[in-house]
Every structure is written in C-alpha cells, then in structure tokens.
Coordinates of C-alpha atoms in Angstrom, one line a residue:
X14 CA -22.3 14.5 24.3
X15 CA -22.9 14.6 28.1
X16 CA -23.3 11.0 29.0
X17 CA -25.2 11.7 32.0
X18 CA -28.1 13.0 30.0
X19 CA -30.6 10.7 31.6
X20 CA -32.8 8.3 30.1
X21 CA -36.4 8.8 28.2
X22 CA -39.6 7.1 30.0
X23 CA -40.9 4.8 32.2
X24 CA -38.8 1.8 32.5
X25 CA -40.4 -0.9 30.2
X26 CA -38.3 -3.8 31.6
X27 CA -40.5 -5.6 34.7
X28 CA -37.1 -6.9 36.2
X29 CA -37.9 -10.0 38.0
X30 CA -41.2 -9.5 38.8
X31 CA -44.0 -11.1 36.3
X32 CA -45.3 -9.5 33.8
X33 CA -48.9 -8.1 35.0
X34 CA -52.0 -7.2 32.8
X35 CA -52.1 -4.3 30.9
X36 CA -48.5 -4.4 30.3
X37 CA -47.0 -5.6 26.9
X38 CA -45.0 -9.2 26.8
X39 CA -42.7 -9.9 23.7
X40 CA -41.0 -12.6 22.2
X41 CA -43.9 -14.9 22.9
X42 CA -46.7 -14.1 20.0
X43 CA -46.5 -17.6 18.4
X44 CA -46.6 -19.4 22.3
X45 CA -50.3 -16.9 22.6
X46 CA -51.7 -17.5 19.0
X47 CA -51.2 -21.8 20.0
X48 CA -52.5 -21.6 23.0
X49 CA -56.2 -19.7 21.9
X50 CA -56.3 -22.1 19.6
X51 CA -56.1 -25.0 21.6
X52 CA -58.4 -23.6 24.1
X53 CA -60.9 -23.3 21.3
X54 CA -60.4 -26.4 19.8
X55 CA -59.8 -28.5 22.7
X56 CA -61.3 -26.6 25.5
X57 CA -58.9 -28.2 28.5
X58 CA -55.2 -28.0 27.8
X59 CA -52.2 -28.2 30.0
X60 CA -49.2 -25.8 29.7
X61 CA -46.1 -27.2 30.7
X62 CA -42.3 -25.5 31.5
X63 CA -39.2 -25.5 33.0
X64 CA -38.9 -23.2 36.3
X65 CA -38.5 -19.7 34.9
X66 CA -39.8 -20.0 31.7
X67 CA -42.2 -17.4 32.3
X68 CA -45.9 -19.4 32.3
X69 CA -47.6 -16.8 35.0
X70 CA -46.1 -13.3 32.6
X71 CA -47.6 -15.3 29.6
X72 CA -50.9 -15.9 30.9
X73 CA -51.1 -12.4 32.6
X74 CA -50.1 -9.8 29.9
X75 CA -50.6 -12.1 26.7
X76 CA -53.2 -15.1 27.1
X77 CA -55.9 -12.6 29.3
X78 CA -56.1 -9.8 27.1
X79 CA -56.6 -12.2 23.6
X80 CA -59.1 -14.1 25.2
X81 CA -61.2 -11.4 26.5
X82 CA -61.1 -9.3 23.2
X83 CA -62.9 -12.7 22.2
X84 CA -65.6 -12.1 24.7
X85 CA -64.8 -14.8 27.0
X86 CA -65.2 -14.1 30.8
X87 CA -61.5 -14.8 33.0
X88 CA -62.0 -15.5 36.4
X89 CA -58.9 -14.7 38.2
X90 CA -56.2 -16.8 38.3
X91 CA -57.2 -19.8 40.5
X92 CA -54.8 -21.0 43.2
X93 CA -55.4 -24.0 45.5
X94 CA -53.0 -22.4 48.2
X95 CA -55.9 -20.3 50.0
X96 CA -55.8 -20.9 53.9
X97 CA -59.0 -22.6 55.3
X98 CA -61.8 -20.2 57.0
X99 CA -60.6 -19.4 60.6
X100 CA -62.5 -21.8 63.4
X101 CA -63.1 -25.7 63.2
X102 CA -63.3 -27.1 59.3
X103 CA -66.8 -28.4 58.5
X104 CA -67.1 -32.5 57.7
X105 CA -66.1 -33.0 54.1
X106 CA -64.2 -29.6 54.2
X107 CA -61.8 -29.4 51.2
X108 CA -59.2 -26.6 51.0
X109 CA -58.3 -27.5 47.2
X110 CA -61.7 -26.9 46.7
X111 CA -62.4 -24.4 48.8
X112 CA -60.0 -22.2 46.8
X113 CA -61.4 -22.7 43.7
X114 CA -65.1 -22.3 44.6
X115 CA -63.9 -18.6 46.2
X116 CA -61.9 -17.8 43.2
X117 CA -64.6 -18.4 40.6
X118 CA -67.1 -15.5 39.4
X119 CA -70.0 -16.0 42.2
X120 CA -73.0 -16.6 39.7
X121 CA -71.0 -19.0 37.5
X122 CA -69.6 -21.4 39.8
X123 CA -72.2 -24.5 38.8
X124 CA -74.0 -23.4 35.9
X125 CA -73.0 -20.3 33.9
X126 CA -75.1 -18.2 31.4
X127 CA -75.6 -20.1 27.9
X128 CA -74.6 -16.9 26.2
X129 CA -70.9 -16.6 28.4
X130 CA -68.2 -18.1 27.3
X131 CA -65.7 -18.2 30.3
X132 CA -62.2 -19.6 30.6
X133 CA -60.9 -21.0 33.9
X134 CA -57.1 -20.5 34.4
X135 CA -55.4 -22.4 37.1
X136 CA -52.1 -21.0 37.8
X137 CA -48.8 -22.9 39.5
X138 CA -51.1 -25.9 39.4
X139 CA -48.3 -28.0 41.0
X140 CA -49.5 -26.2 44.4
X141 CA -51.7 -29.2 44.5
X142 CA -49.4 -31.4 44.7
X143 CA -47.0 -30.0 47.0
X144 CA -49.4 -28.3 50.1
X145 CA -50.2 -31.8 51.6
X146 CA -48.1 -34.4 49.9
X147 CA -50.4 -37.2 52.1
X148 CA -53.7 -35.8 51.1
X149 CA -54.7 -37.8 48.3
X150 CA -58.2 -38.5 48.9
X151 CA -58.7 -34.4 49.3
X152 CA -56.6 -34.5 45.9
X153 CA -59.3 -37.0 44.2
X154 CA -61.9 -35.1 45.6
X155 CA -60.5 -31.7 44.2
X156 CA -60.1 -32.9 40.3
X157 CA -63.5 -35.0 40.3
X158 CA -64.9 -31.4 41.7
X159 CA -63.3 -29.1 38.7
X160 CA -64.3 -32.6 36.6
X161 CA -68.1 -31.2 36.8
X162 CA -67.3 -27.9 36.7
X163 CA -65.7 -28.5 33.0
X164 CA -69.1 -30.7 32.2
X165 CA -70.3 -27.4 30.3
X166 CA -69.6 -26.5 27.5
X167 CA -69.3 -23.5 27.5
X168 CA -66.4 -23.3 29.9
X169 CA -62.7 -23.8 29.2
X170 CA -59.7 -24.2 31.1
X171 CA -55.8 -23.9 30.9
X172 CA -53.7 -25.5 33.7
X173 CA -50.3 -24.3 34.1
X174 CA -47.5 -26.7 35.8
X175 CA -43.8 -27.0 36.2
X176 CA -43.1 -29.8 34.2
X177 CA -41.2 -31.8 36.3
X178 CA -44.5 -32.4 38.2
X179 CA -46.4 -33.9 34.7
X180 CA -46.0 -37.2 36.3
X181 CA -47.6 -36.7 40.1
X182 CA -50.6 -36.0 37.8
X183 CA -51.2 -39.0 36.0
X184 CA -53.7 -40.6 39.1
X185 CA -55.8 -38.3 38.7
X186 CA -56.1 -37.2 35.2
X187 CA -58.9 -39.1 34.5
X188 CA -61.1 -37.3 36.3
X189 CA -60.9 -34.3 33.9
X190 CA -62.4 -33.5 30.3
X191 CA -59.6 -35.1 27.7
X192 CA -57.9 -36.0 30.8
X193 CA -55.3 -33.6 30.2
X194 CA -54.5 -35.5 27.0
X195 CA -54.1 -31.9 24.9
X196 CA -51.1 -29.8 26.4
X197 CA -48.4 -27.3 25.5
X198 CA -44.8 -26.8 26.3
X199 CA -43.4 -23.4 27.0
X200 CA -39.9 -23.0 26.3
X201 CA -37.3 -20.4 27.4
X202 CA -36.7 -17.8 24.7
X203 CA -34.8 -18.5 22.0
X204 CA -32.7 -16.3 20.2
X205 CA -35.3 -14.2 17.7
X206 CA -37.7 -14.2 20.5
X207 CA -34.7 -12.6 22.7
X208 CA -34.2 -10.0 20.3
X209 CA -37.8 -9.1 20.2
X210 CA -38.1 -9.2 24.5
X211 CA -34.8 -6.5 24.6
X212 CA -35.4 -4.5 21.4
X213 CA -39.2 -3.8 21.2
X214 CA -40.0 -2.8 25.1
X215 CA -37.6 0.2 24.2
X216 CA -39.4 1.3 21.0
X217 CA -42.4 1.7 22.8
X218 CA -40.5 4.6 24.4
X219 CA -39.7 5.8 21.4
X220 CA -35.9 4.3 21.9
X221 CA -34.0 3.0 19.6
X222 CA -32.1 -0.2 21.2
X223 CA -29.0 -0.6 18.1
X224 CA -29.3 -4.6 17.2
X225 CA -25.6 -5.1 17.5
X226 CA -26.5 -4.2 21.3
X227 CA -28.6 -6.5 21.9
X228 CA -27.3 -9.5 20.0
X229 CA -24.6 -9.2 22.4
X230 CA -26.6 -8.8 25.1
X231 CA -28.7 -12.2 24.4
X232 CA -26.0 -13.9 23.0
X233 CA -23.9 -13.2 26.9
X234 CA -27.4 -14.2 28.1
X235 CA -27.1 -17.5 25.7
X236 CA -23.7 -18.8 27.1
X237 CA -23.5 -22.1 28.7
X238 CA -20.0 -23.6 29.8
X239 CA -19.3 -27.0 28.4
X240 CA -16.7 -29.5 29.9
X241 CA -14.3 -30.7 27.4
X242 CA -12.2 -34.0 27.4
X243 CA -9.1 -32.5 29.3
X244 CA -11.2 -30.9 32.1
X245 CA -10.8 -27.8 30.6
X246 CA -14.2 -25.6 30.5
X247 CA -15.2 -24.2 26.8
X248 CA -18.0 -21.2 26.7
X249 CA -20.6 -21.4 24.2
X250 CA -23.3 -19.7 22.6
X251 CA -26.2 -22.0 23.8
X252 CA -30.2 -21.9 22.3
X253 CA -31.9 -20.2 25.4
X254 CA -32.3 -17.3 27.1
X255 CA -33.6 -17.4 30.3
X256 CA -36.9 -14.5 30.8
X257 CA -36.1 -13.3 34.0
X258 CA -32.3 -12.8 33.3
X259 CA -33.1 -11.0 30.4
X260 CA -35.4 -8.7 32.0
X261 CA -33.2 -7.9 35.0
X262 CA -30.2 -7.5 32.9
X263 CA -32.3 -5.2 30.2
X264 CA -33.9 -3.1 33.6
X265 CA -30.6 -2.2 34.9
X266 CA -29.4 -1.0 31.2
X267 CA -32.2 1.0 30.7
X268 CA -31.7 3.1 34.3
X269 CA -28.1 4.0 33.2
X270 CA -27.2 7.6 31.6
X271 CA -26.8 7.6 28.7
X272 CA -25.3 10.4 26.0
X273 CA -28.3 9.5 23.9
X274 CA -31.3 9.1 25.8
X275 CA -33.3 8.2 22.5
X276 CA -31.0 5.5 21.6
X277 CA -29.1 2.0 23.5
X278 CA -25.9 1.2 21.9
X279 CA -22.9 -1.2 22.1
X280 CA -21.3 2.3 23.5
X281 CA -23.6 2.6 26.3
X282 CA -22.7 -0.8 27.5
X283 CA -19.2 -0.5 27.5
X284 CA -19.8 2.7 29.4
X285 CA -20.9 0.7 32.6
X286 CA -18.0 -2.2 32.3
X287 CA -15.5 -3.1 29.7
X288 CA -17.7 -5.8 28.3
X289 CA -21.2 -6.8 27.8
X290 CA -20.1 -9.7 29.6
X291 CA -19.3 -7.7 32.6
X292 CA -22.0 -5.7 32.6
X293 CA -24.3 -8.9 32.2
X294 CA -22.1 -10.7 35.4
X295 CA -22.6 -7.3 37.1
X296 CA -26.4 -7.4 36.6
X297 CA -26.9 -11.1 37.3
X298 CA -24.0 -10.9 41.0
X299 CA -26.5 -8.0 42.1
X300 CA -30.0 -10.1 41.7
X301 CA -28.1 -13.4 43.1
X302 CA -27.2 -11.1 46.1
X303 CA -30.8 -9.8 46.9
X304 CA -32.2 -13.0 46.7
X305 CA -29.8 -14.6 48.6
X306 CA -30.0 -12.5 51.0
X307 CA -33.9 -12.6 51.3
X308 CA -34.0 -16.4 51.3
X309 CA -31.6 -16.7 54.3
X310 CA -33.5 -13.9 56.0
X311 CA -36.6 -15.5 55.6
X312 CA -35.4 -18.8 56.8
X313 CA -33.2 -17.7 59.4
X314 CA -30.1 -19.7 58.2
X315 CA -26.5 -17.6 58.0
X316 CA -25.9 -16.1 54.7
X317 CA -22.6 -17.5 54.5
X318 CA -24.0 -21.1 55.2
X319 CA -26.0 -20.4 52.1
X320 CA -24.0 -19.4 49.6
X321 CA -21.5 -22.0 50.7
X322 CA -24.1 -24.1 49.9
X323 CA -24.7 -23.3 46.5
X324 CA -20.6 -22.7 45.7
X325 CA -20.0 -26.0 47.2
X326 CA -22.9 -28.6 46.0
X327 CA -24.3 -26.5 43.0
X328 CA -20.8 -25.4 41.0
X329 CA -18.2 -27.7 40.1
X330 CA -14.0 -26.6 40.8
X331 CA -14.0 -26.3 36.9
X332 CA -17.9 -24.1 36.7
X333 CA -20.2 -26.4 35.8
X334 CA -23.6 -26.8 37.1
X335 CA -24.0 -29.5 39.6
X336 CA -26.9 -31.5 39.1
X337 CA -28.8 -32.9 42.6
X338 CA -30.6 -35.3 43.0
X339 CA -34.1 -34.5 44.9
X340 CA -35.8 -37.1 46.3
X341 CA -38.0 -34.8 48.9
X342 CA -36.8 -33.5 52.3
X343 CA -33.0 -32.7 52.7
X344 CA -31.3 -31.8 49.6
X345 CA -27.2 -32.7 50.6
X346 CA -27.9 -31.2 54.1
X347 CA -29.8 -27.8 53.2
X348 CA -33.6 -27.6 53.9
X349 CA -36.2 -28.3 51.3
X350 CA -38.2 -24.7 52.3
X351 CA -34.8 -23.4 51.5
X352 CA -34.9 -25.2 48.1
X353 CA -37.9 -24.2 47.5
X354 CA -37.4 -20.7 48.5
X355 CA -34.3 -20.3 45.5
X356 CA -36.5 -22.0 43.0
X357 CA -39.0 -19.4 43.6
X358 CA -36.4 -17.0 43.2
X359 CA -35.4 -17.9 39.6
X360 CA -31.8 -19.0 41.2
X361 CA -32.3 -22.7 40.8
X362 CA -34.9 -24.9 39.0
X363 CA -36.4 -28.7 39.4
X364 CA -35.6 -30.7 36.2
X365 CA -37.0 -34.7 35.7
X366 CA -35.2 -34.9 32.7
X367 CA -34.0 -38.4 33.7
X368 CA -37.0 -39.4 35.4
X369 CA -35.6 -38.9 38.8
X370 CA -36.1 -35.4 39.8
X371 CA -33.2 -32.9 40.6
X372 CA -32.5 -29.7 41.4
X373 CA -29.7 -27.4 39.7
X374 CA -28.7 -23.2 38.9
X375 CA -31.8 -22.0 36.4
X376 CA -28.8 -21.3 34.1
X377 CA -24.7 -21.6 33.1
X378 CA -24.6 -17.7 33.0
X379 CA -25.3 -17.7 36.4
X380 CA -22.4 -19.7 37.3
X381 CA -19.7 -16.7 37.3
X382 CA -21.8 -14.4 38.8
X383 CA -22.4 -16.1 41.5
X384 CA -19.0 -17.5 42.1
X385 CA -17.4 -13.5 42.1
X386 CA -20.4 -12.4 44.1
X387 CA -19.6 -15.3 46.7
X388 CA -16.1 -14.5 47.0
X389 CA -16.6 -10.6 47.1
X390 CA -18.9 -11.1 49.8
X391 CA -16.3 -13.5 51.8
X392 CA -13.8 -10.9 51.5
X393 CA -15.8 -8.1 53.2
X394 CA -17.9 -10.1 55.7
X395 CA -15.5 -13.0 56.6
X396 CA -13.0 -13.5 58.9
X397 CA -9.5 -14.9 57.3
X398 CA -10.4 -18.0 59.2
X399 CA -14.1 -18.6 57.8
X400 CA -12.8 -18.0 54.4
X401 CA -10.4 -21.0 55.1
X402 CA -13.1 -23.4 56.5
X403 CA -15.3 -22.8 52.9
X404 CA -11.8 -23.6 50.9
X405 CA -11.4 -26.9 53.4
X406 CA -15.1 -27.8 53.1
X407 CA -14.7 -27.6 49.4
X408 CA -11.5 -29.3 49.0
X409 CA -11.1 -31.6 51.4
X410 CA -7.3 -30.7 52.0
X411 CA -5.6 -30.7 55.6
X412 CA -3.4 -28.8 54.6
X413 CA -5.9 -26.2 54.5
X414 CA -6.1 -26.6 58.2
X415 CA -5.1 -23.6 60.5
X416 CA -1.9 -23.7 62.1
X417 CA -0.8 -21.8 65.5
X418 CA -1.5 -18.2 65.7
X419 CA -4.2 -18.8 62.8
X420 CA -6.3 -20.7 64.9
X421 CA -6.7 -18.4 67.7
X422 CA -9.2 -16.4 66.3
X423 CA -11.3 -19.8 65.5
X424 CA -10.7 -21.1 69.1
X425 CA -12.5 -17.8 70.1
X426 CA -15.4 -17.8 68.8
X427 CA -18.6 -18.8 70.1
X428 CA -19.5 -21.9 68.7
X429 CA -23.3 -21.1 69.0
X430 CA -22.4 -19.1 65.9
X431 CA -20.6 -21.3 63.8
X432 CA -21.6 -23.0 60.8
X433 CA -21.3 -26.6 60.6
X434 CA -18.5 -27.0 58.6
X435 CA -16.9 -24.0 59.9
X436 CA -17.4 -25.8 63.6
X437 CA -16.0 -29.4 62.3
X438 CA -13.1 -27.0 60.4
X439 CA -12.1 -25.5 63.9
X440 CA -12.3 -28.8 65.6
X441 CA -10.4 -30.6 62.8
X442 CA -7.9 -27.8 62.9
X443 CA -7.4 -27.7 66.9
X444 CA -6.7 -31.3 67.1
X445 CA -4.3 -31.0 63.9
X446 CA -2.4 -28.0 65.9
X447 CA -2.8 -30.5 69.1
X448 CA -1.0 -33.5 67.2
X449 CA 1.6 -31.3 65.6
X450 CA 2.4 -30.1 69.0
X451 CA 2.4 -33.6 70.6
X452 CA 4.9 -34.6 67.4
X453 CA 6.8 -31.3 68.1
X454 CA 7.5 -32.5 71.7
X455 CA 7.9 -36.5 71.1
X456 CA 10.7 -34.9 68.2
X457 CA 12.5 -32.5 71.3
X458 CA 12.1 -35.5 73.8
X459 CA 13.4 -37.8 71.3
X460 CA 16.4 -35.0 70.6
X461 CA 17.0 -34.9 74.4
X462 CA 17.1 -38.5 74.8
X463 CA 18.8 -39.1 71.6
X464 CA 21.9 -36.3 73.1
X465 CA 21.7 -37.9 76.2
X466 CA 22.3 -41.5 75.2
X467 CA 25.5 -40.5 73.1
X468 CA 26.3 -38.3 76.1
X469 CA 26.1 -41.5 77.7
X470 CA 27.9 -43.9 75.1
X471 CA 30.8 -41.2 75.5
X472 CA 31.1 -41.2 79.3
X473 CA 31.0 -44.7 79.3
X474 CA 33.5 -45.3 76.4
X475 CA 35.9 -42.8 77.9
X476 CA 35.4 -45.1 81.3
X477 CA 36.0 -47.7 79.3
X478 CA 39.0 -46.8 77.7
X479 CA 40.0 -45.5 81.0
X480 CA 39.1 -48.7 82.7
X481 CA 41.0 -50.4 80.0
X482 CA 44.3 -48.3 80.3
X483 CA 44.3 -48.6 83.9
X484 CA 44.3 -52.3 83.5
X485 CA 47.1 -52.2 81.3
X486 CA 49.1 -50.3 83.3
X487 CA 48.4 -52.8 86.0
X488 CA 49.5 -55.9 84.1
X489 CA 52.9 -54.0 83.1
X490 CA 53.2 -53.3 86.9
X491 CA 53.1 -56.8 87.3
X492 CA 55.4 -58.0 84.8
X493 CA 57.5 -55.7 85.4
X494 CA 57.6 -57.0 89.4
X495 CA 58.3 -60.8 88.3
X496 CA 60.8 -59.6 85.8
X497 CA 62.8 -58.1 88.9
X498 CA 62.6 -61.0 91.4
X499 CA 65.1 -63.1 90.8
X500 CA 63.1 -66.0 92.9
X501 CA 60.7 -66.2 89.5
X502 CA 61.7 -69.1 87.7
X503 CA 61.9 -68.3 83.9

C-alpha cells in the first residue's frame, strides 16, 4: 500500500489547546458523573488539580453540556482577571467583583427566577489570589459578595483551582456556603482513561486506532526516570499520563500518511521514527520548542538564557527533575512572569506537596525531550564558545575555560549581548588566559635567569679554577727561586 495515502477527517486531537464546548472529551466520564452529583447534592464544591490536569477541557466539553441537558442555566465561565472600566475607579470599586457581576447572566445577578436552576462556574479561581497579592480587603470583600449571591437556593457553584493554592484560601472560606468544605480532586489520566483519550477520538472518524498502538503510546507517555542507589537512572512505566502531552503527541500521529487511512497501527509509528519512543520525544522536542520560544519572545529574555535555564536548574546531570523551591519573586535568578509564563505553557507546574511550594517540569517524559531539543538548538544557533559557557555554567569546571585562540571570538563580542553566565564565562576565561600567560612568562624569565646563573656559576668557577692555577703556579715560582739561592738557609 501507498503509505502516503493521506489520512480520513478532521483531526479529533485539540493538541494543546483546551478542549472547547461542543467537542467530545474522553477518559474522564467517572470525573463528570462525581462532579453533577456533588453539585446536586452539595450545591458549592471545589475542584482541585495539579497544573495540567486538564480542569478548564473538563468543565468546557464535559461538565457544560451534562448540566444543561439537566435544565440548569451556565453563565460563562467567571474570571476575576477583567481590567477595571477605563477613567478614575468609583469609591468602593472592586475589580474581583466587578468581573463577576459582568460575567453573570444580567437578570440573574441578585435574585434569579424561582423556576431557573443556574450553576455558577468560576474558572482558574487562583487568579484571585495572584492579581494583587496585597489586596486582601478587596479579597474579603469579593468572597462575602459571591457569599450572597450563593444565599439562593436555587444557584450552584463549582470553583476550580490549582491545588497548590488550597491553602491561600482558607481566610476566607468562611464566607462561602459549606465554606468550601465539599471538593474534588482531578487527577492526571491514568492508564484506562489514556486508552480511552487516544483510542475513541479516532473512532469517531470512523478510524480504527490498533490497541497495541496506543498502549505503547501511553505507556511512553507513562515513563518516569527513577534514581537508583549507584546514581544510575532506571525508566519506568509510572501511573499518569499527562492530558496535554497526550493530545499533542496523538495530533501529530493523526496528521501523518498513512498506508491505511482507516486504521493507526504500531506500523504507522514506526514509519515516522524507529520507536514510539522517538516519535513521542519527537512530538514532545517540537511543543517544548514553540513554547520556548514564545515565552522568551513574550518576555524579551534570550532564548538561549532560557533554556539554559531550564537544562541547568530544572534537570539533573543524571535526568531527573529538579525540584525548586518557590517562595514568590525570583525563582534561582529567572523572573517569576517567566515562571509563570511556562506553567501556563504545560512545560512546568507548581506542586505544595511538602507544604512549601515549588516549581518543577509537568512531567519525567519531558526530560529527554527537552535535553536533545536544547542541545540541537545549541548546535545550530550557538557559537563554539557559547556552547562552552552553558557546559561551564553547568559544571563548574575551569578546565572548561577557553584557552588562547578560543577566546578570541568571546573577547569580541559585544557584551551588551551576552548572557550572564556567558559574560562572567568570558571574564573568568580572559583572566585564566591572563594568569596562564603571566605563569608562561614568570616560567621563561625564571628559565633565563635559571641559564644565566649557571652561565654565571661556570664563568666564575673557570675564574676560579683559573685563579687557583695561577696561584699555584706562583708559589712553585717561588719555591723554586729559594731552592736556587744558595743565601736561603735550609
């Protein structure tokens, strides 16, 4: 068969965009069938999860479309993040509330019909947290506001937050029905619901994806890298799946030819690399590099500063995930926006595991990705010399430091442009070359001197000797003159 065929359909993978209404979300029935009955039990619940575990697809493509086949009324989702009207803020003007009020259905906001059930849905609820960490009488003001506006009964409400914010909450929970008592953990995928999220999109376009396929597609997408005793570094078969990995790995699959466009098989991934492995490290290298890309763009900080970054502090010499620790502003030198800006990227997530917050990569199978991405990049982008600064900075090893006709092309370069390790590498390396230099000449001085002195010793020994023969001679002279007078008594 012709193995550029083509492929059958629209792409049913969303790649790493969230899933939107209207489209179909699997692997998570269970996760929609708790939540509705929470809501209807409860009435206020708060869903909880990891960075990336997909709480925003969930609510969009699985929670809105149950509930409304129930009859309730959704207003859209609510976000505190609106900006404030243009022109000077009113007294008592409060921009978490001011978002909510002109998110909410106009005629419901204080007192909606007896005969409408509506559910309130406040999305990346941590926002209120995080826009104005110092505001925390607007903060009060905003949860004893939604407070009354969950006084009726007929009106429910599901806040979604990244867990590692649960805490921040606590001063203000009391302020809300059940104070957020009643709540719900979203996990990342396991391994059925994997299955499901690559297997059933596809049979909705009347494709067949072959189950040996995608076990080894969710088991690559499964792998974490465990540290053994000896420092050596064992892969496993771990319990998650990551959602955004999986769809950006199962999007790229599905645009390749393939000799049957009806079906995906182990066949058609081997096609693209040797392994699924590759082709997942393919997939995963070519997201990290968009992103990457974007966030340095966006912040206006050199690309190579910012993978560096993540190489350096992120990745251990044996490919581990490096845990940081995140205790607000800096984060080892690199900006919290910049933070930010990768968490919202699905490269890196906030954990609080421990209780003290820290950041680290969303996953272990993005650790080789990223480390052949970074040094593919280096290699086409980098001069020799750069490349050498990013070994140094992550080494710590002089010897690493450039040498001689190496260092000219650092000692050119406009410092304007340099990165700060790459500036402290040049400087480090210029007054190494310096000192060797200096050593270099003390060694040939000392040589000279050294040459010189027995030069010296030589000369003078041979005037010496000479001296001392001359001498000698003398004193035979004389003896030999009172030997011949006869006037010298014996």
């Amino acid at each position: 068969m012709d193995r550029h065929a083509g492929v059958t359909g629209d792409n049913p993978y969303v790649g790493p965009r969230p899933f939107k209404q209207g489209q179909k979300i699997y692997g998570r029935d269970r996760a929609i069938r708790d939540l509705v009955n929470l809501l209807l039990a409860e009435r206020v619940v708060l869903m909880y999860s990891p960075s990336g575990a997909g709480k925003t697809s969930l609510i969009q493509a699985g929670l809105i479309p149950e509930v409304e086949r129930m009859g309730f009324v959704v207003s859209p989702r609510l976000r505190v993040n609106r900006e404030p009207p243009p022109g000077p803020a009113p007294d008592g003007f409060n921009r978490y509330v001011h978002s909510i009020r002109s998110g909410l259905v106009t005629s419901s906001v204080d007192d909606p019909p007896d005969d409408v059930r509506e559910l309130l849905i406040f999305d990346q609820f941590e926002e209120v947290l995080t826009i104005d960490p110092s505001d925390v009488r607007g903060r009060r003001e905003f949860f004893e506001e939604v407070g009354r506006l969950l006084d009726h009964p007929n009106r429910r409400a599901l806040f979604a937050i990244r867990e590692e914010f649960l805490a921040a909450l606590d001063p203000y929970r009391r302020h809300l029905l059940n104070s957020l008592d009643v709540r719900y953990r979203l996990d990342l995928l396991d391994a059925r619901q994997a299955q499901d999220a690559i297997v059933k999109p596809a049979a909705d376009q009347e494709v067949t994806f072959e189950p040996d396929a995608a076990t080894l597609l969710a088991n690559q997408l499964r792998t974490v890298n465990v540290l053994r005793p000896d420092g050596t570094v064992d892969s496993r078969i771990g319990p998650h799946v990551e959602p955004v990995q999986l769809q950006i790995v199962c999007e790229r699959l599905w645009e390749v030819p393939r000799a049957d466009p009806a079906a995906i098989t182990v066949d058609d991934v081997h096609a693209v690399t040797a392994s699924a492995a590759s082709f997942v490290d393919e997939s995963l290298g070519m997201y990290y590099a968009e992103k990457v890309a974007v966030v340095a763009g966006a912040r206006s900080i050199p690309e190579r500063e910012l993978r560096h970054w993540i190489s350096t502090h992120l990745i251990s010499e044996q490919g581990i995930r490096l845990p940081l620790l995140d205790e607000g502003g800096e984060i080892e030198g690199m900006s919290s926006k910049v933070v930010n800006e990768l968490v919202e990227a699905r490269l890196i997530r906030r954990e609080d595991a421990t209780g003290r917050p820290f950041v680290e990569l969303s996953h272990d199978r993005l650790v080789h990705p990223i480390v052949t991405d970074n040094k593919s990049w280096a290699d086409a982008n980098l001069e020799p010399w750069q490349r050498a600064a990013m070994a140094w900075d992550r080494q710590g090893l002089d010897s690493l430091l450039l040498k001689e006709r190496d260092l000219r092309p650092a000692q050119r370069s406009a410092t304007d442009t340099l990165t700060p390790y790459e500036e402290e590498f040049r400087l480090r390396s210029i007054k190494a070359d310096r000192d060797a230099r200096a050593l270099r000449i003390a060694r040939r001085i000392g040589v000279v001197v050294g040459v010189a002195a027995v030069v010296l010793g030589i000369v003078a020994l041979v005037a010496w000797r000479r001296a001392a023969a001359e001498a000698d001679r003398a004193t035979s002279r004389q003896l030999a003159a009172l030997a011949a007078d006869p006037a010298t008594p014996n």
